[in-house]
């Protein structure tokens, strides 16, 4: 979405643009795929009322008026039981915590939502900040399992800005949704958005090159030269790489040593995400947070509580994401092994669940999904304009004190344009 949107803006202002994509289809993490007889998003996505960048793009594509909005529910699976978490009463009834612990937890969330400048939070670990505000018991009972689910043991490297960004996004959703979490989706899913964006790119004159992997980008007297995996080469005035930071560094051999270190040292989290097509929804919640560490996935995302099931011929669509390190052994596990493990856990969690109700099961694996907000993250941020003339690196690592989602990603486009414009044309040759 970042590369496509940046290409569109460059073309709209008169630049001749070529867009290379290694995959057969455009969209990256927002791409769609088929599961059973259904075509829908490969990974789970929703639109919030507060997602201004995304909604502006949908308006430009003539799709924003088609968004459908739903009030969603949230639950916790803790101690082998499900607990709703959709309001003050649910919060007060939450059994894993005593009253004082609940009050401290609520005040922690409220305090985080009112912090305007998150930079000081980059200087303290998320564990230390949450423990100081919520208490050790609440950290061990609630926060630590949630951090483990999202970051694994790497949560120890994360700063307090990580949790701040998540809380602020959810608060923005509630404010924009008039007090309730209202999530939206476009009928047809991201396949509709991407098809409309691709058509817009063609209309703007962008040359689209799917199934074309870039092997390297190197400087020449004529400008940066792109070498494709088939050995062919093409020179450009400027090249913008929107791969994850370590991958971007890998294809630009001439980067300065310090610059390469900043890029490759970014700690990334990966994901192994299973999509399940079922006869019926698993439960009443869009997201079920998990605090029981025996569960082999990080959360249960039941899109059937957001999307009208008529979109899927009456079926239900569930995502079971597992957030892992890029070198986690789970990446090497077969689909059959993951299916056996994940479905076995669902049987323990949901007594009414039956494997016979699973109509399709498919696994997506992405090793570098999002950078972890470590201590002093902003200070170590690599510049968009690289040391190689005419070469720019723009990716999710440049989302500072925010969460990875389509709206935040689209917010990088203007920063990319500013960085390109700040490099004089003569210096880019």
Short mmCIF file of C-alpha atoms in Angstrom, two decimals:
data_model
loop_
_atom_site.label_atom_id
_atom_site.label_comp_id
_atom_site.label_asym_id
_atom_site.label_seq_id
_atom_site.Cartn_x
_atom_site.Cartn_y
_atom_site.Cartn_z
CA UNK A 1 0.00 0.00 0.00
CA UNK A 2 2.89 2.37 0.72
CA UNK A 3 4.63 1.73 -2.59
CA UNK A 4 1.39 1.93 -4.56
CA UNK A 5 0.24 5.15 -2.88
CA UNK A 6 3.63 6.84 -3.23
CA UNK A 7 3.78 5.83 -6.90
CA UNK A 8 0.35 7.38 -7.43
CA UNK A 9 1.33 10.71 -5.87
CA UNK A 10 4.57 10.87 -7.88
CA UNK A 11 2.73 10.13 -11.11
CA UNK A 12 0.01 12.66 -10.34
CA UNK A 13 2.59 15.40 -10.12
CA UNK A 14 4.12 14.46 -13.47
CA UNK A 15 6.88 11.95 -12.74
CA UNK A 16 7.29 8.84 -14.88
CA UNK A 17 7.01 5.95 -12.41
CA UNK A 18 7.72 2.21 -12.59
CA UNK A 19 6.42 0.04 -9.77
CA UNK A 20 8.19 -3.29 -9.16
CA UNK A 21 6.50 -6.00 -7.07
CA UNK A 22 8.00 -9.44 -6.43
CA UNK A 23 4.60 -11.06 -5.79
CA UNK A 24 2.10 -11.83 -8.56
CA UNK A 25 -0.34 -9.32 -7.02
CA UNK A 26 0.08 -5.89 -5.50
CA UNK A 27 -0.78 -5.04 -1.91
CA UNK A 28 1.84 -6.63 0.34
CA UNK A 29 0.47 -7.21 3.83
CA UNK A 30 -2.89 -5.82 2.67
CA UNK A 31 -3.18 -8.25 -0.25
CA UNK A 32 -6.12 -10.61 -0.67
CA UNK A 33 -6.07 -14.35 -1.37
CA UNK A 34 -8.45 -17.25 -1.75
CA UNK A 35 -9.49 -19.51 1.10
CA UNK A 36 -11.88 -22.21 0.01
CA UNK A 37 -14.29 -20.55 -2.43
CA UNK A 38 -13.78 -17.15 -0.77
CA UNK A 39 -11.50 -14.26 -1.78
CA UNK A 40 -10.72 -12.04 1.18
CA UNK A 41 -7.85 -10.37 3.04
CA UNK A 42 -4.78 -12.52 3.70
CA UNK A 43 -4.38 -10.83 7.10
CA UNK A 44 -7.02 -9.25 9.29
CA UNK A 45 -7.79 -5.57 8.72
CA UNK A 46 -10.46 -3.14 9.82
CA UNK A 47 -11.01 0.56 9.25
CA UNK A 48 -11.53 2.93 12.18
CA UNK A 49 -13.54 6.15 12.12
CA UNK A 50 -10.29 7.89 13.06
CA UNK A 51 -8.34 6.50 10.05
CA UNK A 52 -8.20 9.77 8.14
CA UNK A 53 -5.48 8.79 5.67
CA UNK A 54 -7.20 5.58 4.65
CA UNK A 55 -10.63 7.14 4.40
CA UNK A 56 -9.23 9.97 2.27
CA UNK A 57 -7.73 7.42 -0.13
CA UNK A 58 -11.02 5.53 -0.29
CA UNK A 59 -12.79 8.79 -1.06
CA UNK A 60 -10.34 9.45 -3.90
CA UNK A 61 -11.02 5.96 -5.22
CA UNK A 62 -14.78 6.51 -5.04
CA UNK A 63 -15.24 3.84 -2.36
CA UNK A 64 -15.51 5.63 0.99
CA UNK A 65 -19.31 5.90 0.85
CA UNK A 66 -19.52 2.09 0.68
CA UNK A 67 -17.85 1.54 4.05
CA UNK A 68 -20.04 -0.37 6.48
CA UNK A 69 -19.68 0.17 10.22
CA UNK A 70 -20.23 -2.24 13.09
CA UNK A 71 -20.02 -1.94 16.88
CA UNK A 72 -17.69 -4.73 17.97
CA UNK A 73 -17.11 -6.66 21.17
CA UNK A 74 -13.87 -7.57 22.92
CA UNK A 75 -13.23 -10.53 25.19
CA UNK A 76 -10.50 -12.10 27.28
CA UNK A 77 -9.68 -15.77 27.62
CA UNK A 78 -8.08 -16.08 31.04
CA UNK A 79 -7.87 -19.01 33.39
CA UNK A 80 -9.63 -21.22 30.89
CA UNK A 81 -12.71 -19.00 30.76
CA UNK A 82 -14.08 -16.26 28.51
CA UNK A 83 -14.78 -12.82 29.94
CA UNK A 84 -16.42 -9.90 28.10
CA UNK A 85 -14.58 -6.59 28.24
CA UNK A 86 -16.93 -4.06 26.67
CA UNK A 87 -17.60 -1.51 29.37
CA UNK A 88 -17.12 -0.41 32.96
CA UNK A 89 -19.37 -3.15 34.37
CA UNK A 90 -17.46 -5.90 32.52
CA UNK A 91 -14.24 -4.38 33.75
CA UNK A 92 -15.36 -4.38 37.38
CA UNK A 93 -16.50 -8.01 37.08
CA UNK A 94 -13.21 -9.20 35.59
CA UNK A 95 -12.23 -11.96 38.05
CA UNK A 96 -8.44 -12.29 37.55
CA UNK A 97 -7.88 -8.92 39.28
CA UNK A 98 -8.98 -7.43 42.59
CA UNK A 99 -10.66 -4.03 42.84
CA UNK A 100 -7.47 -2.08 43.58
CA UNK A 101 -5.66 -3.80 40.70
CA UNK A 102 -8.53 -2.99 38.35
CA UNK A 103 -8.49 0.66 39.40
CA UNK A 104 -4.75 0.86 38.78
CA UNK A 105 -5.16 -0.84 35.40
CA UNK A 106 -7.89 1.61 34.40
CA UNK A 107 -5.84 4.59 35.54
CA UNK A 108 -2.84 3.30 33.57
CA UNK A 109 -4.88 3.21 30.38
CA UNK A 110 -6.38 6.64 31.10
CA UNK A 111 -2.98 8.14 31.85
CA UNK A 112 -1.48 6.74 28.65
CA UNK A 113 -4.36 8.11 26.58
CA UNK A 114 -3.65 11.62 27.89
CA UNK A 115 0.08 11.66 27.17
CA UNK A 116 0.62 14.08 24.28
CA UNK A 117 4.39 13.65 23.84
CA UNK A 118 5.51 9.99 23.82
CA UNK A 119 9.23 10.71 23.40
CA UNK A 120 9.98 10.44 27.15
CA UNK A 121 8.34 7.00 27.06
CA UNK A 122 11.10 5.85 24.70
CA UNK A 123 13.54 6.05 27.61
CA UNK A 124 11.81 3.50 29.84
CA UNK A 125 11.00 -0.14 29.17
CA UNK A 126 7.39 -1.12 28.76
CA UNK A 127 7.70 -3.57 31.66
CA UNK A 128 9.05 -0.96 34.04
CA UNK A 129 6.44 1.64 33.06
CA UNK A 130 3.48 -0.72 33.26
CA UNK A 131 4.65 -2.19 36.57
CA UNK A 132 5.11 1.27 38.08
CA UNK A 133 1.63 2.33 37.02
CA UNK A 134 -0.42 -0.88 37.23
CA UNK A 135 1.47 -2.88 39.83
CA UNK A 136 3.41 -6.14 39.57
CA UNK A 137 0.36 -8.41 39.93
CA UNK A 138 -1.50 -6.69 37.10
CA UNK A 139 1.60 -6.75 34.94
CA UNK A 140 2.09 -10.49 35.45
CA UNK A 141 -1.63 -11.32 35.11
CA UNK A 142 -2.64 -9.09 32.18
CA UNK A 143 0.12 -7.07 30.59
CA UNK A 144 2.89 -9.66 30.39
CA UNK A 145 0.75 -12.33 28.63
CA UNK A 146 -0.46 -9.71 26.15
CA UNK A 147 3.08 -8.50 25.50
CA UNK A 148 4.29 -12.07 25.08
CA UNK A 149 1.48 -12.72 22.61
CA UNK A 150 2.45 -9.71 20.50
CA UNK A 151 6.24 -9.58 20.89
CA UNK A 152 7.36 -12.82 22.48
CA UNK A 153 10.33 -12.47 24.82
CA UNK A 154 11.35 -9.41 22.82
CA UNK A 155 8.85 -7.43 24.89
CA UNK A 156 11.81 -6.95 27.26
CA UNK A 157 13.44 -4.75 24.59
CA UNK A 158 10.32 -2.64 23.93
CA UNK A 159 9.88 0.85 25.30
CA UNK A 160 6.73 2.19 26.96
CA UNK A 161 5.99 4.02 23.70
CA UNK A 162 4.90 0.67 22.26
CA UNK A 163 1.93 0.27 24.60
CA UNK A 164 1.18 4.00 24.42
CA UNK A 165 0.67 3.78 20.65
CA UNK A 166 -1.78 0.89 20.99
CA UNK A 167 -3.82 2.61 23.72
CA UNK A 168 -3.97 5.91 21.83
CA UNK A 169 -5.21 4.20 18.65
CA UNK A 170 -8.00 2.41 20.53
CA UNK A 171 -8.99 5.62 22.32
CA UNK A 172 -9.12 7.45 19.00
CA UNK A 173 -11.41 4.72 17.68
CA UNK A 174 -13.75 5.13 20.63
CA UNK A 175 -13.83 8.93 20.38
CA UNK A 176 -14.49 8.88 16.65
CA UNK A 177 -17.05 6.10 17.12
CA UNK A 178 -19.03 8.16 19.64
CA UNK A 179 -18.00 6.11 22.65
CA UNK A 180 -18.08 2.65 21.13
CA UNK A 181 -15.49 0.74 19.15
CA UNK A 182 -16.97 0.92 15.66
CA UNK A 183 -14.97 -0.82 12.98
CA UNK A 184 -15.58 -0.60 9.27
CA UNK A 185 -14.96 -2.71 6.22
CA UNK A 186 -15.43 -2.35 2.50
CA UNK A 187 -17.64 -4.96 0.82
CA UNK A 188 -15.29 -7.21 -1.10
CA UNK A 189 -12.46 -6.57 1.37
CA UNK A 190 -9.07 -5.18 0.42
CA UNK A 191 -9.33 -6.86 -2.98
CA UNK A 192 -11.76 -4.05 -3.90
CA UNK A 193 -9.47 -1.32 -2.60
CA UNK A 194 -6.40 -2.71 -4.32
CA UNK A 195 -8.19 -3.24 -7.63
CA UNK A 196 -9.40 0.37 -7.58
CA UNK A 197 -5.93 1.63 -6.64
CA UNK A 198 -4.31 -0.42 -9.37
CA UNK A 199 -6.75 1.02 -11.91
CA UNK A 200 -5.93 4.52 -10.63
CA UNK A 201 -2.21 3.83 -11.08
CA UNK A 202 -2.72 2.70 -14.67
CA UNK A 203 -4.84 5.78 -15.35
CA UNK A 204 -2.00 7.95 -13.99
CA UNK A 205 0.47 6.27 -16.34
CA UNK A 206 2.39 4.17 -13.80
CA UNK A 207 4.15 1.17 -15.34
CA UNK A 208 3.18 -1.83 -13.22
CA UNK A 209 5.65 -4.72 -12.99
CA UNK A 210 4.23 -7.55 -10.84
CA UNK A 211 6.11 -10.85 -10.46
CA UNK A 212 9.34 -8.86 -10.83
CA UNK A 213 11.85 -9.22 -8.00
CA UNK A 214 14.56 -6.59 -7.55
CA UNK A 215 17.97 -8.13 -6.80
CA UNK A 216 19.94 -4.95 -6.11
CA UNK A 217 20.08 -1.18 -6.47
CA UNK A 218 23.46 0.42 -7.21
CA UNK A 219 24.74 3.91 -8.05
CA UNK A 220 25.96 4.77 -11.57
CA UNK A 221 26.89 8.00 -13.31
CA UNK A 222 23.46 7.96 -14.97
CA UNK A 223 21.59 7.55 -11.66
CA UNK A 224 20.67 4.57 -9.51
CA UNK A 225 20.45 1.33 -11.45
CA UNK A 226 17.97 -1.43 -10.62
CA UNK A 227 19.11 -4.98 -11.30
CA UNK A 228 16.30 -7.51 -11.51
CA UNK A 229 16.56 -11.13 -10.53
CA UNK A 230 16.63 -12.17 -14.18
CA UNK A 231 19.81 -10.10 -14.64
CA UNK A 232 18.27 -7.25 -16.62
CA UNK A 233 19.06 -3.68 -15.59
CA UNK A 234 17.32 -0.33 -15.76
CA UNK A 235 18.53 3.14 -14.72
CA UNK A 236 16.32 5.74 -13.00
CA UNK A 237 16.71 9.25 -11.66
CA UNK A 238 15.51 8.11 -8.24
CA UNK A 239 14.59 4.83 -6.60
CA UNK A 240 12.39 4.47 -3.52
CA UNK A 241 12.55 1.12 -1.70
CA UNK A 242 9.59 0.28 0.54
CA UNK A 243 10.80 -3.08 1.82
CA UNK A 244 11.32 -3.72 5.54
CA UNK A 245 14.53 -2.07 6.77
CA UNK A 246 16.75 -5.20 6.87
CA UNK A 247 15.55 -6.30 3.42
CA UNK A 248 16.07 -2.84 1.99
CA UNK A 249 19.63 -2.75 3.33
CA UNK A 250 20.32 -6.12 1.74
CA UNK A 251 19.64 -4.95 -1.81
CA UNK A 252 21.69 -1.72 -1.58
CA UNK A 253 25.31 -2.94 -1.15
CA UNK A 254 26.85 0.54 -1.27
CA UNK A 255 25.19 1.90 1.87
CA UNK A 256 27.57 3.41 4.41
CA UNK A 257 28.49 1.04 7.26
CA UNK A 258 26.78 3.03 10.01
CA UNK A 259 23.67 3.42 7.93
CA UNK A 260 23.54 -0.30 7.22
CA UNK A 261 23.93 -1.01 10.93
CA UNK A 262 20.96 1.20 11.83
CA UNK A 263 18.80 -0.60 9.26
CA UNK A 264 19.82 -4.17 10.00
CA UNK A 265 19.75 -3.71 13.78
CA UNK A 266 16.04 -2.93 13.81
CA UNK A 267 14.25 -5.65 15.76
CA UNK A 268 11.35 -6.95 13.72
CA UNK A 269 8.44 -9.15 14.65
CA UNK A 270 7.04 -11.68 12.21
CA UNK A 271 3.71 -13.43 11.92
CA UNK A 272 2.37 -16.88 11.15
CA UNK A 273 -1.33 -16.30 10.57
CA UNK A 274 -3.94 -19.00 9.97
CA UNK A 275 -7.22 -18.21 8.21
CA UNK A 276 -10.18 -20.48 8.92
CA UNK A 277 -13.42 -20.63 6.97
CA UNK A 278 -16.09 -22.03 9.30
CA UNK A 279 -19.79 -22.79 9.23
CA UNK A 280 -20.45 -20.56 12.27
CA UNK A 281 -18.60 -17.87 14.26
CA UNK A 282 -16.61 -19.04 17.25
CA UNK A 283 -18.08 -16.52 19.67
CA UNK A 284 -19.48 -13.02 20.13
CA UNK A 285 -16.17 -11.09 20.09
CA UNK A 286 -14.25 -9.52 17.24
CA UNK A 287 -11.02 -9.94 19.18
CA UNK A 288 -10.37 -12.32 22.04
CA UNK A 289 -7.21 -11.48 23.95
CA UNK A 290 -5.41 -14.44 25.48
CA UNK A 291 -3.62 -14.53 28.82
CA UNK A 292 -3.27 -18.34 29.08
CA UNK A 293 0.21 -19.01 27.74
CA UNK A 294 -0.50 -22.61 26.66
CA UNK A 295 -2.54 -21.37 23.68
CA UNK A 296 -0.34 -21.68 20.55
CA UNK A 297 -1.63 -18.49 18.87
CA UNK A 298 -1.66 -14.86 20.00
CA UNK A 299 -5.36 -13.96 19.70
CA UNK A 300 -8.63 -15.02 18.11
CA UNK A 301 -9.86 -12.57 15.48
CA UNK A 302 -13.42 -13.42 14.44
CA UNK A 303 -14.15 -11.21 11.44
CA UNK A 304 -17.70 -12.58 11.38
CA UNK A 305 -18.49 -10.08 14.15
CA UNK A 306 -17.49 -7.19 11.87
CA UNK A 307 -18.36 -8.28 8.33
CA UNK A 308 -21.85 -9.26 7.18
CA UNK A 309 -21.63 -13.00 6.59
CA UNK A 310 -23.54 -12.65 3.33
CA UNK A 311 -20.15 -11.53 1.98
CA UNK A 312 -18.99 -15.11 2.53
CA UNK A 313 -22.14 -17.03 1.54
CA UNK A 314 -23.12 -17.39 5.19
CA UNK A 315 -19.75 -18.74 6.32
CA UNK A 316 -17.58 -17.33 9.12
CA UNK A 317 -13.98 -16.16 8.80
CA UNK A 318 -11.54 -16.42 11.72
CA UNK A 319 -7.87 -15.45 11.93
CA UNK A 320 -5.47 -17.05 14.39
CA UNK A 321 -2.26 -14.98 14.35
CA UNK A 322 0.93 -16.02 16.08
CA UNK A 323 3.47 -13.21 16.42
CA UNK A 324 7.01 -14.59 16.43
CA UNK A 325 10.64 -13.66 15.82
CA UNK A 326 11.77 -13.79 12.17
CA UNK A 327 13.85 -16.89 12.92
CA UNK A 328 11.19 -18.75 14.90
CA UNK A 329 10.96 -22.51 14.13
CA UNK A 330 7.23 -22.08 13.49
CA UNK A 331 8.13 -20.70 10.05
CA UNK A 332 9.48 -24.12 9.15
CA UNK A 333 6.42 -26.02 10.41
CA UNK A 334 4.12 -27.45 7.77
CA UNK A 335 0.56 -26.27 7.28
CA UNK A 336 -0.64 -29.65 8.57
CA UNK A 337 1.39 -29.27 11.79
CA UNK A 338 0.08 -25.76 12.39
CA UNK A 339 -3.47 -26.85 11.65
CA UNK A 340 -3.29 -29.74 14.12
CA UNK A 341 -1.87 -27.50 16.86
CA UNK A 342 -4.24 -24.57 16.32
CA UNK A 343 -7.41 -26.62 15.93
CA UNK A 344 -6.49 -28.68 18.99
CA UNK A 345 -6.32 -25.47 21.02
CA UNK A 346 -9.68 -24.28 19.67
CA UNK A 347 -11.24 -27.55 20.79
CA UNK A 348 -9.97 -26.92 24.33
CA UNK A 349 -11.14 -23.31 24.33
CA UNK A 350 -14.54 -23.73 22.65
CA UNK A 351 -16.42 -26.89 23.71
CA UNK A 352 -18.92 -26.48 20.87
CA UNK A 353 -16.21 -26.22 18.22
CA UNK A 354 -15.81 -29.16 15.84
CA UNK A 355 -13.14 -29.69 13.22
CA UNK A 356 -15.89 -30.89 10.91
CA UNK A 357 -17.08 -27.28 10.72
CA UNK A 358 -13.77 -26.13 9.19
CA UNK A 359 -14.33 -25.64 5.45
CA UNK A 360 -10.85 -24.32 4.68
CA UNK A 361 -7.58 -23.67 6.53
CA UNK A 362 -4.69 -21.66 5.09
CA UNK A 363 -1.48 -20.27 6.58
CA UNK A 364 0.38 -17.05 5.77
CA UNK A 365 3.98 -16.53 6.88
CA UNK A 366 5.78 -13.17 6.93
CA UNK A 367 9.14 -12.91 8.71
CA UNK A 368 9.49 -9.10 8.89
CA UNK A 369 6.15 -7.46 9.62
CA UNK A 370 6.67 -4.64 12.12
CA UNK A 371 9.65 -3.05 13.88
CA UNK A 372 9.62 -3.12 17.67
CA UNK A 373 9.76 0.27 19.40
CA UNK A 374 12.94 -0.23 21.40
CA UNK A 375 14.56 2.22 23.84
CA UNK A 376 15.57 5.45 22.12
CA UNK A 377 13.87 4.36 18.90
CA UNK A 378 13.55 7.86 17.41
CA UNK A 379 17.26 8.60 17.90
CA UNK A 380 18.27 5.53 15.88
CA UNK A 381 15.82 6.10 13.04
CA UNK A 382 17.58 5.94 9.66
CA UNK A 383 16.92 8.85 7.29
CA UNK A 384 14.68 8.30 4.29
CA UNK A 385 17.33 9.69 1.91
CA UNK A 386 20.21 7.20 1.96
CA UNK A 387 23.94 7.78 1.48
CA UNK A 388 23.58 6.41 -2.06
CA UNK A 389 22.66 9.30 -4.39
CA UNK A 390 19.09 9.07 -5.61
CA UNK A 391 18.16 6.07 -3.42
CA UNK A 392 15.53 6.37 -0.70
CA UNK A 393 14.35 3.86 1.90
CA UNK A 394 10.84 4.34 3.27
CA UNK A 395 9.10 1.65 5.30
CA UNK A 396 7.28 0.78 8.51
CA UNK A 397 10.42 1.55 10.52
CA UNK A 398 9.58 5.22 9.91
CA UNK A 399 6.30 4.90 11.81
CA UNK A 400 7.48 6.51 15.03
CA UNK A 401 5.44 5.86 18.16
CA UNK A 402 2.56 4.39 16.21
CA UNK A 403 1.17 0.95 15.42
CA UNK A 404 1.52 -0.79 12.09
CA UNK A 405 -1.72 -0.49 10.13
CA UNK A 406 -2.76 0.74 6.71
CA UNK A 407 -3.70 4.21 7.96
CA UNK A 408 -0.29 4.81 9.58
CA UNK A 409 1.43 3.39 6.50
CA UNK A 410 -0.38 5.82 4.20
CA UNK A 411 0.70 8.63 6.53
CA UNK A 412 4.30 8.01 5.44
CA UNK A 413 3.62 9.05 1.84
CA UNK A 414 3.92 12.80 2.45
CA UNK A 415 7.15 12.26 4.41
CA UNK A 416 8.53 10.29 1.50
CA UNK A 417 7.64 13.03 -0.98
CA UNK A 418 9.25 15.67 1.25
CA UNK A 419 12.47 13.64 1.49
CA UNK A 420 12.59 13.20 -2.28
CA UNK A 421 12.03 16.91 -2.86
CA UNK A 422 14.67 17.85 -0.30
CA UNK A 423 17.38 16.07 -2.32
CA UNK A 424 18.43 18.43 -5.15
CA UNK A 425 18.20 16.89 -8.61
CA UNK A 426 21.92 17.35 -9.22
CA UNK A 427 22.77 15.35 -6.10
CA UNK A 428 20.56 12.50 -7.23
CA UNK A 429 22.49 11.93 -10.48
#
